[in-house]
Short mmCIF file of C-alpha atoms in Angstrom, two decimals:
data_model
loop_
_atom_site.label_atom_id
_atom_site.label_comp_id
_atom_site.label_asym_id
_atom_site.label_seq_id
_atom_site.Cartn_x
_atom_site.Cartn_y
_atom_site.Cartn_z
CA UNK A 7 27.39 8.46 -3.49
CA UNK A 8 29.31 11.46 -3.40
CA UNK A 9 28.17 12.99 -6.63
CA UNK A 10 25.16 13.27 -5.40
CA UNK A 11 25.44 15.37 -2.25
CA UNK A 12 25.28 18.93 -3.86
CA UNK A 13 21.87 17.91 -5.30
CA UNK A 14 20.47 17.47 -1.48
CA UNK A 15 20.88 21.12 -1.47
CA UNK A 16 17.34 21.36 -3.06
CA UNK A 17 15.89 20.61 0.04
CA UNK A 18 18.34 23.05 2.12
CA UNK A 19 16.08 24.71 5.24
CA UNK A 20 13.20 21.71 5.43
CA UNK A 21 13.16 18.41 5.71
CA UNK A 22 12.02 15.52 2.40
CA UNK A 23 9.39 13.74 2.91
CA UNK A 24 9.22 10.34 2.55
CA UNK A 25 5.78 9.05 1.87
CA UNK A 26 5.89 4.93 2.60
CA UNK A 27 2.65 2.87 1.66
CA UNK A 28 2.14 -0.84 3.14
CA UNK A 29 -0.09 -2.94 1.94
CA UNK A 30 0.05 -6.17 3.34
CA UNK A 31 1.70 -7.91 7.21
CA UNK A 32 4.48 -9.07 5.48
CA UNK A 33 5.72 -6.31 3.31
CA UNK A 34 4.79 -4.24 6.45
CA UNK A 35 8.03 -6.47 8.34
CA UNK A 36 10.23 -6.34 5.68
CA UNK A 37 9.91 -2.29 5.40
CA UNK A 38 9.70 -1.88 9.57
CA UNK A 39 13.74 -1.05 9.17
CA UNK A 40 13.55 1.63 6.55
CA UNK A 41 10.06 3.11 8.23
CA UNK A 42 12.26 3.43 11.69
CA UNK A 43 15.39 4.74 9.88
CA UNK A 44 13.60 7.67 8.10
CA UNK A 45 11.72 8.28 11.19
CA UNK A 46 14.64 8.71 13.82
CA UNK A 47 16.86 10.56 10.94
CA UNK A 48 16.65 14.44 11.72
CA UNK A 49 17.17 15.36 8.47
CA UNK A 50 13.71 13.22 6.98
CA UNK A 51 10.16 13.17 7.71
CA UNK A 52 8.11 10.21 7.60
CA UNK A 53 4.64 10.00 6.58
CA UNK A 54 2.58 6.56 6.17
CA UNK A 55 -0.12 5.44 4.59
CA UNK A 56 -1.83 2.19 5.54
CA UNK A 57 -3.67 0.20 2.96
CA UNK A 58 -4.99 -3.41 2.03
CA UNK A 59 -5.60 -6.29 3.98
CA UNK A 60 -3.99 -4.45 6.56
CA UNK A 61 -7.76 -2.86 6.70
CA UNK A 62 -9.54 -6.22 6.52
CA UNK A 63 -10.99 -8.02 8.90
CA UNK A 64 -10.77 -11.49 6.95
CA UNK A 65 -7.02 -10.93 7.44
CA UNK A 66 -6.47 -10.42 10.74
CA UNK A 67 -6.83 -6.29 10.54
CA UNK A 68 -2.93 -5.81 10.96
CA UNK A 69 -3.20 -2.00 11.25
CA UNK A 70 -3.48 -3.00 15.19
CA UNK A 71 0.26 -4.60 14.38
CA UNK A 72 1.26 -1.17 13.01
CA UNK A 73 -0.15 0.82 15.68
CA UNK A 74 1.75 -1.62 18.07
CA UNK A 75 5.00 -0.43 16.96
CA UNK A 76 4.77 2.64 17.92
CA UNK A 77 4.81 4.14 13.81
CA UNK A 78 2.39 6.85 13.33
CA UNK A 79 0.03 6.28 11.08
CA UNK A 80 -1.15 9.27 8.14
CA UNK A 81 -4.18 7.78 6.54
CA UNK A 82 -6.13 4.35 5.78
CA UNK A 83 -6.54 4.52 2.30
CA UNK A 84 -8.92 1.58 1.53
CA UNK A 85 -8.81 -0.73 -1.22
CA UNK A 86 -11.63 -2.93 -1.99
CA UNK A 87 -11.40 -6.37 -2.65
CA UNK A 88 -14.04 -8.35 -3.80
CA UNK A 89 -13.48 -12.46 -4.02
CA UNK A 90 -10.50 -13.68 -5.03
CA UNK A 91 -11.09 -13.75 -8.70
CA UNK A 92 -8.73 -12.22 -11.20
CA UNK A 93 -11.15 -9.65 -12.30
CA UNK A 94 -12.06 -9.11 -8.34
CA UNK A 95 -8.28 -7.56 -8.22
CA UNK A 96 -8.33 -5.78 -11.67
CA UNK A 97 -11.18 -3.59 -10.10
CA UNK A 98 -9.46 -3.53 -6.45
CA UNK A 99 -6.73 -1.80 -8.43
CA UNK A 100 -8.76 0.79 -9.65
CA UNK A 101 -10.32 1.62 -6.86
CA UNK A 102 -6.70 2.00 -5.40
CA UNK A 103 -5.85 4.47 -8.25
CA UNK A 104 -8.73 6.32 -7.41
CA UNK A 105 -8.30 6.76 -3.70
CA UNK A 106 -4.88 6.81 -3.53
CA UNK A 107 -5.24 9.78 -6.67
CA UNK A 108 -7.04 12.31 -4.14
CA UNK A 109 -4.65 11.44 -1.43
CA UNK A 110 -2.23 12.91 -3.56
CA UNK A 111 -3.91 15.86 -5.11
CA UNK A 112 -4.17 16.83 -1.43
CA UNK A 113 -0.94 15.90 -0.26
CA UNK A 114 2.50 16.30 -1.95
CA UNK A 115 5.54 14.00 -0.56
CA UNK A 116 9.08 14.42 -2.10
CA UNK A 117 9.00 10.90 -2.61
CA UNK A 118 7.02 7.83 -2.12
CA UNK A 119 8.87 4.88 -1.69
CA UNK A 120 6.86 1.33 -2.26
CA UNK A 121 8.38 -2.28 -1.72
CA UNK A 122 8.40 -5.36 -3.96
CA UNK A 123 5.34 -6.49 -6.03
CA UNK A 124 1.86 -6.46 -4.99
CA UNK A 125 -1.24 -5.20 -6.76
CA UNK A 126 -1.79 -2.30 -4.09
CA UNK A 127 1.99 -0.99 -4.28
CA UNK A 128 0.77 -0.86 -8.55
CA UNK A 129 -2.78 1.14 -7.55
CA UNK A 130 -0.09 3.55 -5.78
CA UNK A 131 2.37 3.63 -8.17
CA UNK A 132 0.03 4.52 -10.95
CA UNK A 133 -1.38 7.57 -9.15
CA UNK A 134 1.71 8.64 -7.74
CA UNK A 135 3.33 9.04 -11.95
CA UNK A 136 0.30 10.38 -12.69
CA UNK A 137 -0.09 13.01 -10.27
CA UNK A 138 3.75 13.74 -10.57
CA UNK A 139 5.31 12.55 -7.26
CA UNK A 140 8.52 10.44 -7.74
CA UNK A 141 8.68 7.03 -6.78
CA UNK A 142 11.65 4.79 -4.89
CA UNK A 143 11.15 1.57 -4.97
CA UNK A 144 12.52 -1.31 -3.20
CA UNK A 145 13.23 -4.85 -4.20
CA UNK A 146 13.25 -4.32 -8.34
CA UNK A 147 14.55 -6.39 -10.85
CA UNK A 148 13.68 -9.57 -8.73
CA UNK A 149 11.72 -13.04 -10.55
CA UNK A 150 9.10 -14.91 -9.22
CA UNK A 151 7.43 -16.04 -12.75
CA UNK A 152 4.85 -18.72 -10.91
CA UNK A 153 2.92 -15.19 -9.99
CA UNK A 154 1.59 -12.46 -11.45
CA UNK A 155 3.41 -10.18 -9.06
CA UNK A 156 6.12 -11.26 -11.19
CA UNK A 157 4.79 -8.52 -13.94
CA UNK A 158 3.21 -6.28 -11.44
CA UNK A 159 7.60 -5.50 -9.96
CA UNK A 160 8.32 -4.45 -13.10
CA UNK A 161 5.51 -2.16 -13.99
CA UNK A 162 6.85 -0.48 -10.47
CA UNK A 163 9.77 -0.09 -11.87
CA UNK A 164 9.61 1.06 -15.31
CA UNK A 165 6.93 3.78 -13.27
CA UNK A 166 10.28 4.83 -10.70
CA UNK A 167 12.51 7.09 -10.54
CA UNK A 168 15.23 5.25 -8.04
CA UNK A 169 15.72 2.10 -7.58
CA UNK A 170 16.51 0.29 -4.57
CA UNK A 171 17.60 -3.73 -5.47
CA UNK A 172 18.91 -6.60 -3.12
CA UNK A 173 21.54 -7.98 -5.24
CA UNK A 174 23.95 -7.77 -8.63
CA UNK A 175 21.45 -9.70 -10.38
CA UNK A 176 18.97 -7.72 -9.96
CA UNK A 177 21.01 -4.66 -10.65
CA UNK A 178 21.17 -6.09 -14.43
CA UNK A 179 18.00 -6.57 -14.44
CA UNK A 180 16.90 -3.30 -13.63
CA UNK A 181 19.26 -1.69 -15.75
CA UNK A 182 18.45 -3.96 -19.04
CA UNK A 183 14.79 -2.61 -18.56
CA UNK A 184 16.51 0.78 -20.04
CA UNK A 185 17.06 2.56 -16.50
CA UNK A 186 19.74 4.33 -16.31
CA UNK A 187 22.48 2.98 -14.00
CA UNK A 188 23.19 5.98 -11.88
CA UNK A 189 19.80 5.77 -10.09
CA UNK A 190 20.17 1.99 -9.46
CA UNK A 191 21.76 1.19 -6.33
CA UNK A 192 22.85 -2.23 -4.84
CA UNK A 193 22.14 -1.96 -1.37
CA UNK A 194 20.96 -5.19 -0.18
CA UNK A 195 17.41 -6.46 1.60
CA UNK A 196 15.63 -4.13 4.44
CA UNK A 197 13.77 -7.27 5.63
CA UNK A 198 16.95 -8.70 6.78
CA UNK A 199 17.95 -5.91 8.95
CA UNK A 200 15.61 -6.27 11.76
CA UNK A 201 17.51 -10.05 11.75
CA UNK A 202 20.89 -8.43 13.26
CA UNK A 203 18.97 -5.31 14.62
CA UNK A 204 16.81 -7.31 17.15
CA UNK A 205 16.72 -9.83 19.55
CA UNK A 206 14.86 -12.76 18.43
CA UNK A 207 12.04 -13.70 20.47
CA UNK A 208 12.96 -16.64 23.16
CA UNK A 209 10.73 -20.14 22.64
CA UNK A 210 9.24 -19.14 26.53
CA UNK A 211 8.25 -15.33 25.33
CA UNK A 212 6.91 -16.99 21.94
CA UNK A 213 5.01 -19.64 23.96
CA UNK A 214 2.98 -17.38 25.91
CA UNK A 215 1.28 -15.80 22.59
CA UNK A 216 0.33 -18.83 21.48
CA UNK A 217 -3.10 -20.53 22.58
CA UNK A 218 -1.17 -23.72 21.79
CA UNK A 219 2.12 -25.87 23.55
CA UNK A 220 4.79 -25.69 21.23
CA UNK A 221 6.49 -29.49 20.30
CA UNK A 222 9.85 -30.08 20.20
CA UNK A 223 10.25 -30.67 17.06
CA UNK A 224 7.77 -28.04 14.70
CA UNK A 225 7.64 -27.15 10.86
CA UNK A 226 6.62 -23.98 9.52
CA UNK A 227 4.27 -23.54 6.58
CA UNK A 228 3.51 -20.73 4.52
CA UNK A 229 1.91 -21.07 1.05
CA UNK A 230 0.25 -18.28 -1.21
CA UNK A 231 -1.69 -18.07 -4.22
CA UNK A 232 0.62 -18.62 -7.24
CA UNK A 233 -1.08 -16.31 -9.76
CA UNK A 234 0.46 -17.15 -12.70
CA UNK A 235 -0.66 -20.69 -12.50
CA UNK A 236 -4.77 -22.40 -12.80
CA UNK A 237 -6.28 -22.64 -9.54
CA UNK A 238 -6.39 -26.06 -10.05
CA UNK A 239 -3.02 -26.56 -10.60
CA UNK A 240 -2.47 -23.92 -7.27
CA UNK A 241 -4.82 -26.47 -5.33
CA UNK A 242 -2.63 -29.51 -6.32
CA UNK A 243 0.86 -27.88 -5.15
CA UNK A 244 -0.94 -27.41 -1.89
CA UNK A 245 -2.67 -30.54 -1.84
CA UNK A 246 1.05 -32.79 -2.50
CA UNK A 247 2.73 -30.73 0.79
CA UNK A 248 -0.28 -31.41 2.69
CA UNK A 249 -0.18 -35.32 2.00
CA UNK A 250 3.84 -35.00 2.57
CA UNK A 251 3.25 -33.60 5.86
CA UNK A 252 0.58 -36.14 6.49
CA UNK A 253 3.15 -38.80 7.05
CA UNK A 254 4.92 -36.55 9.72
CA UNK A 255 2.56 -36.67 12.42
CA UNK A 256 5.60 -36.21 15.14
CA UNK A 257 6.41 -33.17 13.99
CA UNK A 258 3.87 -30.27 14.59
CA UNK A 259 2.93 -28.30 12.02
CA UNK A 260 2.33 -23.93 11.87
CA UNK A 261 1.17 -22.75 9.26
CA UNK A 262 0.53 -18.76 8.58
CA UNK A 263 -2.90 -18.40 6.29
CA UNK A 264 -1.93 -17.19 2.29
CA UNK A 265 -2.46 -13.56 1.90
CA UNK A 266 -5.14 -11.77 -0.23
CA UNK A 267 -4.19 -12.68 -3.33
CA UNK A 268 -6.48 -13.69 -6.36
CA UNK A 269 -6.78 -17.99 -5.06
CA UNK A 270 -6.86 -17.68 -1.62
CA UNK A 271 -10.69 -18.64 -1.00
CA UNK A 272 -9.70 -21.90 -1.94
CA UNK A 273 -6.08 -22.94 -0.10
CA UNK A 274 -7.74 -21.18 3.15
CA UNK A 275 -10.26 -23.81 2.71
CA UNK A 276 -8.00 -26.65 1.76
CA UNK A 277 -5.95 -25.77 4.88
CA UNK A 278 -8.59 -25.05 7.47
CA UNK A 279 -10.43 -28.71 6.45
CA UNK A 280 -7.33 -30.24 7.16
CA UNK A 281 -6.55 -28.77 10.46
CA UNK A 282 -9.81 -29.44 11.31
CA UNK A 283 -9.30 -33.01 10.61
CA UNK A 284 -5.05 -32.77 12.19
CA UNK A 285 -5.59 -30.17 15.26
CA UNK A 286 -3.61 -31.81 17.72
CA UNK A 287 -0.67 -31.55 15.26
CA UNK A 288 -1.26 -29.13 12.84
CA UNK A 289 -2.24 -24.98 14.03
CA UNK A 290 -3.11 -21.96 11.34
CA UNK A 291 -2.92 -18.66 12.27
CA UNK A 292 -4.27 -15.51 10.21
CA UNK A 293 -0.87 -13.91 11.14
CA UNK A 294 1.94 -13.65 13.75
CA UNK A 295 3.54 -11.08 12.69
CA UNK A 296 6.52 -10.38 12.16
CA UNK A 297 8.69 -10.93 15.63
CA UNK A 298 6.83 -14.09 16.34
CA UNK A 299 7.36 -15.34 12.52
CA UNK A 300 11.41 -14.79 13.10
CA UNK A 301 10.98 -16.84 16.49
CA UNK A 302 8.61 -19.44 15.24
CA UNK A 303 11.21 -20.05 12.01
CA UNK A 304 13.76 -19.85 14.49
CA UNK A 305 12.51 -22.62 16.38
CA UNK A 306 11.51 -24.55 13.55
CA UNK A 307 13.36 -27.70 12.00
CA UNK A 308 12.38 -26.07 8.42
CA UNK A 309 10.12 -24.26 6.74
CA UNK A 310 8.06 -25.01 3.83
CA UNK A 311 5.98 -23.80 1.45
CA UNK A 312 6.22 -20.92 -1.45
CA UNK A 313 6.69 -17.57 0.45
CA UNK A 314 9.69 -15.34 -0.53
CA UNK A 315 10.44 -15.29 3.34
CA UNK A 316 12.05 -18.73 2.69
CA UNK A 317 14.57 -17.52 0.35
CA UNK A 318 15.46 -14.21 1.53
CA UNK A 319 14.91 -14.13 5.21
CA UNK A 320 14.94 -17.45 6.53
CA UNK A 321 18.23 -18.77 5.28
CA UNK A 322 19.84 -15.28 8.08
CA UNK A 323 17.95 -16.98 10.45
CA UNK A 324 19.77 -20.49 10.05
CA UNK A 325 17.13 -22.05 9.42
CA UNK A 326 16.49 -24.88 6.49
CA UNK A 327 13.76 -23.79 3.28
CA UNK A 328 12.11 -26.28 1.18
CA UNK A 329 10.88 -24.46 -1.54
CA UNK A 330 7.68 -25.70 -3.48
CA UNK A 331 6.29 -25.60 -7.00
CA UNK A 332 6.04 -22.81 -9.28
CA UNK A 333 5.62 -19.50 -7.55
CA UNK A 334 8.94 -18.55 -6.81
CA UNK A 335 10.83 -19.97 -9.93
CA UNK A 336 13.54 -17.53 -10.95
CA UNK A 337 14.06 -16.15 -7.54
CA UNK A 338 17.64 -16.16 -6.48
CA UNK A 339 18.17 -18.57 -3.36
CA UNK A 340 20.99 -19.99 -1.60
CA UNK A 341 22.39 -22.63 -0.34
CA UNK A 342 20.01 -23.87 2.93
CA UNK A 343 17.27 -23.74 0.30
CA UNK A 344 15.60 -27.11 -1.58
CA UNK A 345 13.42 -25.94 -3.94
CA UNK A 346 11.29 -29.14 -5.50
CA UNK A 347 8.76 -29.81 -7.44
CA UNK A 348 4.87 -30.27 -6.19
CA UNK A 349 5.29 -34.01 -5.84
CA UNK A 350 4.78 -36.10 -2.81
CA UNK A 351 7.82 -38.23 -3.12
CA UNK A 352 10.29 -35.32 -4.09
CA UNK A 353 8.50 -32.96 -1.28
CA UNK A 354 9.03 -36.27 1.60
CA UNK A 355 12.64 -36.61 0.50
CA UNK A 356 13.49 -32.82 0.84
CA UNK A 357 12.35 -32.68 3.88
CA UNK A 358 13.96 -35.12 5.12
CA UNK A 359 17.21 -33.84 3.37
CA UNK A 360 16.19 -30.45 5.26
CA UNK A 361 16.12 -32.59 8.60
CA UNK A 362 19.35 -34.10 8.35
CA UNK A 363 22.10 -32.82 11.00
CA UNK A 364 24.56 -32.17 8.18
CA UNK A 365 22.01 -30.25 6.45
CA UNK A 366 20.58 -28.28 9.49
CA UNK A 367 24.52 -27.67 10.66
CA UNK A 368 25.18 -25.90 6.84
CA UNK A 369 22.01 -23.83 7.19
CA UNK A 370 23.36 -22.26 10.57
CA UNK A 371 26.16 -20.59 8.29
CA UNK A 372 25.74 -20.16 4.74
CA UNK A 373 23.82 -17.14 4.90
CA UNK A 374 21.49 -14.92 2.68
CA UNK A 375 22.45 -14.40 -0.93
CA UNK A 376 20.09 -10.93 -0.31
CA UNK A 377 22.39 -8.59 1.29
CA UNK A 378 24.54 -8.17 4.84
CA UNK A 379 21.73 -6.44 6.69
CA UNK A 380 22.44 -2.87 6.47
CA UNK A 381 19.98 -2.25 3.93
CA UNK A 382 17.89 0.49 5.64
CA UNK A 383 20.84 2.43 6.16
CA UNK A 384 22.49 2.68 2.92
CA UNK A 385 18.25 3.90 1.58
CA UNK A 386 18.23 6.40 4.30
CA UNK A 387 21.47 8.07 2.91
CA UNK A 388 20.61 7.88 -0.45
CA UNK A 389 17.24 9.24 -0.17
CA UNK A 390 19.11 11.93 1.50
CA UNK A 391 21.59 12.82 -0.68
CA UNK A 392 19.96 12.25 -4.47
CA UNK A 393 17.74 14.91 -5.64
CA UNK A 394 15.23 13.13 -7.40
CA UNK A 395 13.71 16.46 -9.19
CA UNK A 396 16.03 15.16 -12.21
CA UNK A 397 14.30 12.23 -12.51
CA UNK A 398 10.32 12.94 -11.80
CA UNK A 399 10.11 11.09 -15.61
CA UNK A 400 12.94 8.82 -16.16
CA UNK A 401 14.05 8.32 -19.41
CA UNK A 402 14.61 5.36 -21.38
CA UNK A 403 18.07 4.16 -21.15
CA UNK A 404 19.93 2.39 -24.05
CA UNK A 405 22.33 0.04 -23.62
CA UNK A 406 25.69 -0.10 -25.71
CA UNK A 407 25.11 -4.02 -27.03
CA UNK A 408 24.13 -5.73 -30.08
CA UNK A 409 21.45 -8.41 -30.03
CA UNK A 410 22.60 -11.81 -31.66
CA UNK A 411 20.80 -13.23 -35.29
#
């Protein structure tokens, strides 16, 4: 990083500001490291900006989960979504570019740095180029081709200026897209930081926010809309772990509600019928947030589902991910992660691989293939140090190969 610390000198006698959007509860979690770093480091100023279902009722309003921690909040910037229909988030994202467009003509960050893959982190992005503020972005060059999101990460980063990525891999990836290498860093994933940073909440704290006695034995299941895919097809993945789950009526079952993503109408409905029909065994929650997620997977035999929280965070906890259908496919995972099919058969049999002592003993130490947990840290410096003036409008990077016949 050293080459880079004469270009801080730009911003010698003020502070940078570093203009952080959130979108949703769980990007919200996984950023919670970086947003504390910049805002305890003397030489940065934070400013945030609060956006998407955060805002919505439907969703549980997790602003209040924001203004818990103790961040300081900038502006709500609303975007509007309409159903859960494709075009329903075409025109959400317009309104975003709108909104988010005066934002910016009024105020002028140094940077804005965004996380991951959703459609409001896009709205952002889009007036953020266009009104000429550079853009950081976290978690590039990652795949998750059973979603649209999938696409929507690398718009972000073909729009960005530096590039903050969670592995090698993704590194490549980045780079291949024609960036140039010296703003792509390696630095590992923020959302595993708070993971060594913070205690984890005990089962006795964890029980007395729940309106519900915790089992012994409990499962914890998060599925989203995989975008990419038919509804239908969306409905059935949900459908097969639902049946599979069925025949585990010992085990209590948690599941978190899917986020606002074009789908969700239906698998909130598919889910809520069947705890209606299950509810001394199976519980869904709009959202616990992110220190009682940690303690619920930490108490948890496995979890299941499609969420990237079982591949990136989960296996630091210890704890054992089976991995369903689609969404997630070309995401890197290691190895306390099953990922199966959207089959009954395959889905019983992987959990009860999961379930296994040998199997639960290897997920206590194999570890996250997404970093060491220091993530937030190594961003902090290099926002820091880089002068990102030089690269407002990246430019197209070749690389030195030739393509086979």
């Amino acid at each position: 990083m050293d080459h880079h610390r004469n270009q801080g000198l730009a911003f010698l006698g003020r502070n940078k500001n570093i203009l952080v959007v959130t979108g949703s509860r769980a990007e919200f979690g996984l950023m919670l490291p970086v947003i504390r770093a910049i805002e305890h480091d003397p030489e940065l100023d934070l400013t945030l900006v609060v956006t998407g279902s955060h805002l919505d009722e439907v969703f549980g309003k997790t602003v209040s989960e924001i203004i818990g921690s103790g961040v300081t909040i900038d502006a709500e910037i609303e975007i509007l979504v309409d159903g859960d229909t494709s075009s329903s988030i075409s025109k959400a994202v317009g309104h975003g570019v709108i909104n988010f467009t005066d934002y910016f003509s009024e105020r002028a960050p140094d940077i804005c740095l965004f996380m991951g893959d959703r459609y409001e982190m896009l709205a952002a992005g889009i007036a953020a180029f266009f009104c000429d503020v550079p853009i950081a972005h976290i978690s590039g060059g990652e795949l998750s081709l059973g979603s649209k999101d999938d696409q929507i990460r690398h718009l972000i980063t073909k729009l960005s200026s530096l590039h903050f990525v969670s592995a090698v891999e993704h590194r490549k990836r980045v780079i291949q897209m024609g960036t140039d290498p010296k703003t792509v860093f390696n630095v590992g994933e923020p959302g595993l930081d708070t993971l060594l940073q913070d205690p984890i909440m005990s089962r006795q704290a964890l029980q007395e926010t729940l309106d519900f006695e915790l089992r012994e034995k409990l499962i914890v299941l998060t599925y989203h809309p995989a975008t990419s895919l038919p509804n239908a097809l969306v409905l059935s993945e949900l459908q097969a772990i639902l049946v599979s789950l069925n025949t585990l009526r010992d085990i209590q079952v948690v599941c978190t509600l899917p986020n606002n993503d074009q789908g969700w109408v239906g698998l909130r409905d598919m889910l809520e019928t069947f705890r209606a029909k299950n509810s001394e065994w199976f519980h869904t929650m709009l959202s616990l947030g992110r220190q009682r997620y940690i303690a619920m997977v930490d108490q948890a035999e496995l979890v299941i589902g499609n969420s990237s929280s079982g591949l990136v965070e989960v296996p630091m906890i210890g704890t054992p991910t089976v991995n369903v259908g689609m969404r997630q496919t070309g995401r890197l995972a290691g190895e306390s992660v099953i990922s199966v099919a959207a089959d009954v058969q395959d889905i019983t049999a992987a959990i009860n691989l999961a379930m296994t002592p040998a199997f639960a003993k290897r997920a206590k130490i194999v570890g996250s293939p997404y970093g060491d947990g220091n993530a937030s840290l190594r961003i902090v410096d290099l926002l820091k140090s880089i002068d990102v003036s030089d690269f407002v409008r990246p430019q197209f990077h070749d690389i030195d190969w030739k393509l086979s016949d």
